[in-house]
PDB file of C-alpha atoms in Angstrom:
ATOM      1  CA  GLU A 150    -168.527-213.149  89.270  1.00  0.00           C
ATOM      2  CA  ASP A 151    -165.268-211.182  89.210  1.00  0.00           C
ATOM      3  CA  LYS A 152    -164.487-209.619  85.864  1.00  0.00           C
ATOM      4  CA  VAL A 153    -161.427-207.903  84.381  1.00  0.00           C
ATOM      5  CA  VAL A 154    -161.514-206.353  80.915  1.00  0.00           C
ATOM      6  CA  GLN A 155    -158.505-204.992  79.052  1.00  0.00           C
ATOM      7  CA  SER A 156    -158.446-202.716  76.050  1.00  0.00           C
ATOM      8  CA  PRO A 157    -157.356-202.579  73.377  1.00  0.00           C
ATOM      9  CA  LEU A 158    -156.843-206.280  72.718  1.00  0.00           C
ATOM     10  CA  SER A 159    -153.997-205.491  70.360  1.00  0.00           C
ATOM     11  CA  LEU A 160    -151.964-202.449  69.448  1.00  0.00           C
ATOM     12  CA  VAL A 161    -149.286-201.780  66.831  1.00  0.00           C
ATOM     13  CA  VAL A 162    -147.008-198.764  67.205  1.00  0.00           C
ATOM     14  CA  HIS A 163    -143.604-197.526  66.083  1.00  0.00           C
ATOM     15  CA  GLU A 164    -140.550-197.067  68.229  1.00  0.00           C
ATOM     16  CA  GLY A 165    -140.691-193.841  70.170  1.00  0.00           C
ATOM     17  CA  ASP A 166    -144.467-193.745  70.433  1.00  0.00           C
ATOM     18  CA  THR A 167    -146.245-193.526  73.782  1.00  0.00           C
ATOM     19  CA  VAL A 168    -148.932-196.098  74.526  1.00  0.00           C
ATOM     20  CA  THR A 169    -151.683-196.369  77.114  1.00  0.00           C
ATOM     21  CA  LEU A 170    -153.188-199.713  78.025  1.00  0.00           C
ATOM     22  CA  ASN A 171    -156.450-199.916  79.907  1.00  0.00           C
ATOM     23  CA  CYS A 172    -157.834-202.292  82.489  1.00  0.00           C
ATOM     24  CA  SER A 173    -161.277-202.124  84.105  1.00  0.00           C
ATOM     25  CA  TYR A 174    -162.604-204.439  86.769  1.00  0.00           C
ATOM     26  CA  GLU A 175    -165.621-205.547  88.733  1.00  0.00           C
ATOM     27  CA  VAL A 176    -164.844-207.467  91.895  1.00  0.00           C
ATOM     28  CA  THR A 177    -166.746-207.906  95.111  1.00  0.00           C
ATOM     29  CA  ASN A 178    -163.964-206.871  97.455  1.00  0.00           C
ATOM     30  CA  PHE A 179    -160.974-205.249  95.766  1.00  0.00           C
ATOM     31  CA  ARG A 180    -157.573-205.807  97.310  1.00  0.00           C
ATOM     32  CA  SER A 181    -155.001-204.993  94.623  1.00  0.00           C
ATOM     33  CA  LEU A 182    -154.413-204.726  90.888  1.00  0.00           C
ATOM     34  CA  LEU A 183    -151.343-206.192  89.237  1.00  0.00           C
ATOM     35  CA  TRP A 184    -149.709-205.710  85.853  1.00  0.00           C
ATOM     36  CA  TYR A 185    -147.574-208.369  84.197  1.00  0.00           C
ATOM     37  CA  LYS A 186    -145.527-208.457  80.977  1.00  0.00           C
ATOM     38  CA  GLN A 187    -145.406-211.709  79.041  1.00  0.00           C
ATOM     39  CA  GLU A 188    -142.949-212.278  76.229  1.00  0.00           C
ATOM     40  CA  LYS A 189    -142.456-215.755  74.858  1.00  0.00           C
ATOM     41  CA  LYS A 190    -142.372-217.299  78.279  1.00  0.00           C
ATOM     42  CA  ALA A 191    -143.489-216.708  81.859  1.00  0.00           C
ATOM     43  CA  PRO A 192    -145.373-213.533  82.758  1.00  0.00           C
ATOM     44  CA  THR A 193    -143.082-211.254  84.723  1.00  0.00           C
ATOM     45  CA  PHE A 194    -144.387-208.970  87.431  1.00  0.00           C
ATOM     46  CA  LEU A 195    -144.388-205.221  86.748  1.00  0.00           C
ATOM     47  CA  PHE A 196    -146.499-203.392  89.340  1.00  0.00           C
ATOM     48  CA  MET A 197    -148.966-203.897  92.129  1.00  0.00           C
ATOM     49  CA  LEU A 198    -151.384-201.097  92.952  1.00  0.00           C
ATOM     50  CA  THR A 199    -153.468-200.902  96.111  1.00  0.00           C
ATOM     51  CA  SER A 200    -155.599-198.356  97.889  1.00  0.00           C
ATOM     52  CA  SER A 201    -152.468-197.111  99.613  1.00  0.00           C
ATOM     53  CA  GLY A 202    -150.322-197.117  96.493  1.00  0.00           C
ATOM     54  CA  ILE A 203    -152.275-195.909  93.512  1.00  0.00           C
ATOM     55  CA  GLU A 204    -149.366-194.840  91.339  1.00  0.00           C
ATOM     56  CA  LYS A 205    -146.205-196.698  90.429  1.00  0.00           C
ATOM     57  CA  LYS A 206    -143.351-195.867  88.071  1.00  0.00           C
ATOM     58  CA  SER A 207    -140.342-197.737  86.808  1.00  0.00           C
ATOM     59  CA  GLY A 208    -138.277-196.213  84.049  1.00  0.00           C
ATOM     60  CA  ARG A 209    -140.477-195.680  81.006  1.00  0.00           C
ATOM     61  CA  LEU A 210    -143.392-197.584  82.519  1.00  0.00           C
ATOM     62  CA  SER A 211    -145.940-196.117  84.872  1.00  0.00           C
ATOM     63  CA  SER A 212    -149.327-197.155  86.150  1.00  0.00           C
ATOM     64  CA  ILE A 213    -152.203-195.463  87.918  1.00  0.00           C
ATOM     65  CA  LEU A 214    -155.161-196.937  89.761  1.00  0.00           C
ATOM     66  CA  ASP A 215    -158.484-195.110  89.694  1.00  0.00           C
ATOM     67  CA  LYS A 216    -160.596-196.691  92.440  1.00  0.00           C
ATOM     68  CA  LYS A 217    -163.537-194.456  91.690  1.00  0.00           C
ATOM     69  CA  GLU A 218    -163.646-195.544  88.042  1.00  0.00           C
ATOM     70  CA  LEU A 219    -162.614-199.127  88.894  1.00  0.00           C
ATOM     71  CA  SER A 220    -159.840-199.025  86.362  1.00  0.00           C
ATOM     72  CA  SER A 221    -156.129-198.731  85.805  1.00  0.00           C
ATOM     73  CA  ILE A 222    -153.868-197.591  83.016  1.00  0.00           C
ATOM     74  CA  LEU A 223    -150.378-198.690  82.095  1.00  0.00           C
ATOM     75  CA  ASN A 224    -148.332-196.096  80.226  1.00  0.00           C
ATOM     76  CA  ILE A 225    -145.207-196.839  78.248  1.00  0.00           C
ATOM     77  CA  THR A 226    -143.289-193.843  76.923  1.00  0.00           C
ATOM     78  CA  ALA A 227    -140.655-193.857  74.165  1.00  0.00           C
ATOM     79  CA  THR A 228    -141.512-197.438  73.234  1.00  0.00           C
ATOM     80  CA  GLN A 229    -138.799-199.837  72.080  1.00  0.00           C
ATOM     81  CA  THR A 230    -139.024-203.109  70.147  1.00  0.00           C
ATOM     82  CA  GLY A 231    -138.240-204.899  73.401  1.00  0.00           C
ATOM     83  CA  ASP A 232    -141.560-203.673  74.779  1.00  0.00           C
ATOM     84  CA  SER A 233    -143.371-205.976  72.344  1.00  0.00           C
ATOM     85  CA  ALA A 234    -145.249-208.426  74.550  1.00  0.00           C
ATOM     86  CA  ILE A 235    -148.612-209.335  75.992  1.00  0.00           C
ATOM     87  CA  TYR A 236    -149.514-207.099  78.920  1.00  0.00           C
ATOM     88  CA  LEU A 237    -151.731-208.743  81.499  1.00  0.00           C
ATOM     89  CA  CYS A 238    -153.843-207.063  84.124  1.00  0.00           C
ATOM     90  CA  ALA A 239    -155.069-209.019  87.154  1.00  0.00           C
ATOM     91  CA  VAL A 240    -157.147-208.156  90.180  1.00  0.00           C
ATOM     92  CA  ASN A 241    -156.791-209.696  93.623  1.00  0.00           C
ATOM     93  CA  ASN A 242    -160.036-210.168  95.496  1.00  0.00           C
ATOM     94  CA  ALA A 243    -159.897-209.830  99.275  1.00  0.00           C
ATOM     95  CA  GLY A 244    -163.106-211.509 100.263  1.00  0.00           C
ATOM     96  CA  GLY A 245    -165.435-214.447 100.089  1.00  0.00           C
ATOM     97  CA  THR A 246    -164.650-217.560  98.121  1.00  0.00           C
ATOM     98  CA  SER A 247    -162.404-215.574  95.779  1.00  0.00           C
ATOM     99  CA  TYR A 248    -160.031-214.572  98.566  1.00  0.00           C
ATOM    100  CA  GLY A 249    -156.459-214.402  97.407  1.00  0.00           C
ATOM    101  CA  LYS A 250    -157.165-215.419  93.841  1.00  0.00           C
ATOM    102  CA  LEU A 251    -156.139-213.387  90.838  1.00  0.00           C
ATOM    103  CA  THR A 252    -158.640-212.780  88.073  1.00  0.00           C
ATOM    104  CA  PHE A 253    -156.906-211.945  84.799  1.00  0.00           C
ATOM    105  CA  GLY A 254    -158.020-209.895  81.843  1.00  0.00           C
ATOM    106  CA  GLN A 255    -157.634-211.137  78.270  1.00  0.00           C
ATOM    107  CA  GLY A 256    -154.360-209.307  77.819  1.00  0.00           C
ATOM    108  CA  THR A 257    -153.244-206.608  75.375  1.00  0.00           C
ATOM    109  CA  ILE A 258    -150.844-207.657  72.627  1.00  0.00           C
ATOM    110  CA  LEU A 259    -148.429-204.797  71.991  1.00  0.00           C
ATOM    111  CA  THR A 260    -146.263-204.834  68.873  1.00  0.00           C
ATOM    112  CA  VAL A 261    -143.575-202.168  68.484  1.00  0.00           C
ATOM    113  CA  HIS A 262    -142.090-201.807  65.000  1.00  0.00           C
ATOM    114  CA  PRO A 263    -138.618-200.311  64.451  1.00  0.00           C
TER     115      PRO A 263
ATOM    116  CA  ASP B 109    -134.602-214.635  92.800  1.00  0.00           C
ATOM    117  CA  VAL B 110    -137.728-216.714  92.867  1.00  0.00           C
ATOM    118  CA  LYS B 111    -137.557-219.650  90.548  1.00  0.00           C
ATOM    119  CA  VAL B 112    -140.563-221.611  89.367  1.00  0.00           C
ATOM    120  CA  THR B 113    -139.811-224.500  87.055  1.00  0.00           C
ATOM    121  CA  GLN B 114    -142.104-226.738  85.059  1.00  0.00           C
ATOM    122  CA  SER B 115    -141.207-230.235  83.965  1.00  0.00           C
ATOM    123  CA  SER B 116    -141.723-229.798  80.216  1.00  0.00           C
ATOM    124  CA  ARG B 117    -141.884-226.876  77.805  1.00  0.00           C
ATOM    125  CA  TYR B 118    -143.698-228.840  75.117  1.00  0.00           C
ATOM    126  CA  LEU B 119    -145.769-231.980  75.408  1.00  0.00           C
ATOM    127  CA  VAL B 120    -147.810-233.950  72.870  1.00  0.00           C
ATOM    128  CA  LYS B 121    -150.278-236.540  74.141  1.00  0.00           C
ATOM    129  CA  ARG B 122    -153.061-238.634  72.692  1.00  0.00           C
ATOM    130  CA  THR B 123    -156.721-238.399  73.590  1.00  0.00           C
ATOM    131  CA  GLY B 124    -157.490-240.514  76.639  1.00  0.00           C
ATOM    132  CA  GLU B 125    -153.959-240.530  78.032  1.00  0.00           C
ATOM    133  CA  LYS B 126    -153.282-239.567  81.645  1.00  0.00           C
ATOM    134  CA  VAL B 127    -151.030-236.513  81.746  1.00  0.00           C
ATOM    135  CA  PHE B 128    -148.911-235.184  84.607  1.00  0.00           C
ATOM    136  CA  LEU B 129    -147.588-231.636  84.653  1.00  0.00           C
ATOM    137  CA  GLU B 130    -145.090-230.891  87.394  1.00  0.00           C
ATOM    138  CA  CYS B 131    -144.220-227.564  88.972  1.00  0.00           C
ATOM    139  CA  VAL B 132    -141.502-226.829  91.512  1.00  0.00           C
ATOM    140  CA  GLN B 133    -140.729-223.568  93.317  1.00  0.00           C
ATOM    141  CA  ASP B 134    -137.615-222.928  95.354  1.00  0.00           C
ATOM    142  CA  MET B 135    -138.658-220.024  97.597  1.00  0.00           C
ATOM    143  CA  ASP B 136    -140.710-221.734 100.281  1.00  0.00           C
ATOM    144  CA  HIS B 137    -143.902-220.109  99.032  1.00  0.00           C
ATOM    145  CA  GLU B 138    -147.153-221.042 100.740  1.00  0.00           C
ATOM    146  CA  ASN B 139    -149.435-220.758  97.742  1.00  0.00           C
ATOM    147  CA  MET B 140    -149.249-222.432  94.360  1.00  0.00           C
ATOM    148  CA  PHE B 141    -151.522-222.124  91.337  1.00  0.00           C
ATOM    149  CA  TRP B 142    -152.250-223.762  88.011  1.00  0.00           C
ATOM    150  CA  TYR B 143    -153.624-221.703  85.109  1.00  0.00           C
ATOM    151  CA  ARG B 144    -154.319-222.343  81.498  1.00  0.00           C
ATOM    152  CA  GLN B 145    -153.863-219.623  78.913  1.00  0.00           C
ATOM    153  CA  ASP B 146    -155.823-219.513  75.664  1.00  0.00           C
ATOM    154  CA  PRO B 147    -155.888-216.754  73.025  1.00  0.00           C
ATOM    155  CA  GLY B 148    -158.542-214.150  73.761  1.00  0.00           C
ATOM    156  CA  LEU B 149    -159.374-215.664  77.151  1.00  0.00           C
ATOM    157  CA  GLY B 150    -156.373-214.655  79.221  1.00  0.00           C
ATOM    158  CA  LEU B 151    -155.275-216.792  82.154  1.00  0.00           C
ATOM    159  CA  ARG B 152    -157.916-218.892  83.846  1.00  0.00           C
ATOM    160  CA  LEU B 153    -157.376-220.508  87.231  1.00  0.00           C
ATOM    161  CA  ILE B 154    -157.736-224.287  87.319  1.00  0.00           C
ATOM    162  CA  TYR B 155    -156.724-225.159  90.892  1.00  0.00           C
ATOM    163  CA  PHE B 156    -154.730-223.637  93.701  1.00  0.00           C
ATOM    164  CA  SER B 157    -153.188-224.791  96.944  1.00  0.00           C
ATOM    165  CA  TYR B 158    -152.467-222.806 100.089  1.00  0.00           C
ATOM    166  CA  ASP B 159    -150.696-225.559 102.010  1.00  0.00           C
ATOM    167  CA  VAL B 160    -149.355-229.064 101.663  1.00  0.00           C
ATOM    168  CA  LYS B 161    -152.133-231.529 100.877  1.00  0.00           C
ATOM    169  CA  MET B 162    -154.638-228.682 100.637  1.00  0.00           C
ATOM    170  CA  LYS B 163    -156.291-227.783  97.340  1.00  0.00           C
ATOM    171  CA  GLU B 164    -159.116-225.601  96.145  1.00  0.00           C
ATOM    172  CA  LYS B 165    -160.947-225.504  92.835  1.00  0.00           C
ATOM    173  CA  GLY B 166    -160.457-222.503  90.660  1.00  0.00           C
ATOM    174  CA  ASP B 167    -162.727-221.299  87.903  1.00  0.00           C
ATOM    175  CA  ILE B 168    -162.331-224.210  85.474  1.00  0.00           C
ATOM    176  CA  PRO B 169    -161.447-227.408  87.421  1.00  0.00           C
ATOM    177  CA  GLU B 170    -163.433-229.863  85.310  1.00  0.00           C
ATOM    178  CA  GLY B 171    -161.255-232.573  83.798  1.00  0.00           C
ATOM    179  CA  TYR B 172    -158.307-231.774  86.083  1.00  0.00           C
ATOM    180  CA  SER B 173    -157.019-232.791  89.477  1.00  0.00           C
ATOM    181  CA  VAL B 174    -153.989-231.731  91.504  1.00  0.00           C
ATOM    182  CA  SER B 175    -151.596-233.042  94.080  1.00  0.00           C
ATOM    183  CA  ARG B 176    -149.407-231.251  96.599  1.00  0.00           C
ATOM    184  CA  GLU B 177    -147.481-233.741  98.692  1.00  0.00           C
ATOM    185  CA  LYS B 178    -144.564-231.392  99.370  1.00  0.00           C
ATOM    186  CA  LYS B 179    -144.552-227.643  99.849  1.00  0.00           C
ATOM    187  CA  GLU B 180    -142.336-226.962  96.844  1.00  0.00           C
ATOM    188  CA  ARG B 181    -144.138-229.197  94.358  1.00  0.00           C
ATOM    189  CA  PHE B 182    -147.588-228.875  92.806  1.00  0.00           C
ATOM    190  CA  SER B 183    -148.754-231.309  90.150  1.00  0.00           C
ATOM    191  CA  LEU B 184    -151.582-230.949  87.668  1.00  0.00           C
ATOM    192  CA  ILE B 185    -153.172-234.145  86.418  1.00  0.00           C
ATOM    193  CA  LEU B 186    -155.338-234.623  83.369  1.00  0.00           C
ATOM    194  CA  GLU B 187    -157.086-237.906  84.102  1.00  0.00           C
ATOM    195  CA  SER B 188    -158.102-238.537  80.494  1.00  0.00           C
ATOM    196  CA  ALA B 189    -156.761-235.927  78.108  1.00  0.00           C
ATOM    197  CA  SER B 190    -159.120-234.456  75.549  1.00  0.00           C
ATOM    198  CA  THR B 191    -158.470-232.213  72.554  1.00  0.00           C
ATOM    199  CA  ASN B 192    -160.123-229.244  74.278  1.00  0.00           C
ATOM    200  CA  GLN B 193    -157.366-229.388  76.878  1.00  0.00           C
ATOM    201  CA  THR B 194    -154.810-228.364  74.283  1.00  0.00           C
ATOM    202  CA  SER B 195    -153.447-225.165  75.799  1.00  0.00           C
ATOM    203  CA  MET B 196    -150.565-223.389  77.497  1.00  0.00           C
ATOM    204  CA  TYR B 197    -150.385-224.358  81.178  1.00  0.00           C
ATOM    205  CA  LEU B 198    -148.753-221.962  83.618  1.00  0.00           C
ATOM    206  CA  CYS B 199    -147.812-222.651  87.199  1.00  0.00           C
ATOM    207  CA  ALA B 200    -147.340-219.847  89.725  1.00  0.00           C
ATOM    208  CA  SER B 201    -146.485-219.386  93.381  1.00  0.00           C
ATOM    209  CA  SER B 202    -146.803-216.601  95.930  1.00  0.00           C
ATOM    210  CA  LEU B 203    -145.414-216.127  99.404  1.00  0.00           C
ATOM    211  CA  ARG B 204    -148.722-215.157 100.985  1.00  0.00           C
ATOM    212  CA  TRP B 205    -152.204-214.208  99.943  1.00  0.00           C
ATOM    213  CA  GLY B 206    -152.244-210.841  98.277  1.00  0.00           C
ATOM    214  CA  ASN B 207    -148.613-210.956  97.230  1.00  0.00           C
ATOM    215  CA  GLU B 208    -147.597-210.990  93.613  1.00  0.00           C
ATOM    216  CA  GLN B 209    -147.458-214.375  91.938  1.00  0.00           C
ATOM    217  CA  TYR B 210    -144.334-215.653  90.212  1.00  0.00           C
ATOM    218  CA  PHE B 211    -144.793-217.760  87.117  1.00  0.00           C
ATOM    219  CA  GLY B 212    -143.023-220.705  85.583  1.00  0.00           C
ATOM    220  CA  PRO B 213    -142.119-220.787  81.859  1.00  0.00           C
ATOM    221  CA  GLY B 214    -145.250-222.717  80.904  1.00  0.00           C
ATOM    222  CA  THR B 215    -145.955-226.064  79.283  1.00  0.00           C
ATOM    223  CA  ARG B 216    -147.535-226.055  75.844  1.00  0.00           C
ATOM    224  CA  LEU B 217    -149.663-229.183  75.761  1.00  0.00           C
ATOM    225  CA  THR B 218    -151.108-230.537  72.529  1.00  0.00           C
ATOM    226  CA  VAL B 219    -153.659-233.344  72.701  1.00  0.00           C
ATOM    227  CA  THR B 220    -154.228-235.128  69.413  1.00  0.00           C
TER     228      THR B 220
END
């Protein structure tokens, strides 16, 4: 059974801090790993990491895939209150009956205080 | 911009009622998905569809069914709602397998 585990489950920081969110996975045939940000509505897509694209960056957010350790991190530097959200990690399986499906982790709830 | 819309943001139903949740996407995406989201459990896949009239069970299909009569529309049906189906329901679509999924705003369903 595919499994995605995120840590920590929740995190409280102050504006300006740097945070690192973790995601580890066990899937039978890894295809890609995706990060989403969810505020009070729909999850919005942040990054997709694959074997050919193991590092992505957008502004203060960056993410790295470690295929050897079967994990990924999402870094947010100089956090702002607008970064407060649930961050979801999902893994796309490329084979078998799970082909094309995303398996999500539990999510990390990030709270940024002014 | 991809747009995925869901018929209701909030819904309250009684135990035993039949419930329809509608999802529409406007980008001609092949694949559509229904998830439920519960605290501490993340998103769990209920059903998905990779073509019109095609459907596949996800990880937790029990108590649910789906319908995809048109490419842009994917409906989730609770045949006889129960209190343990109180949850946030999210619809998503993707252009092809392996592409990122785009989510609708969600429907918070309460079954009393």
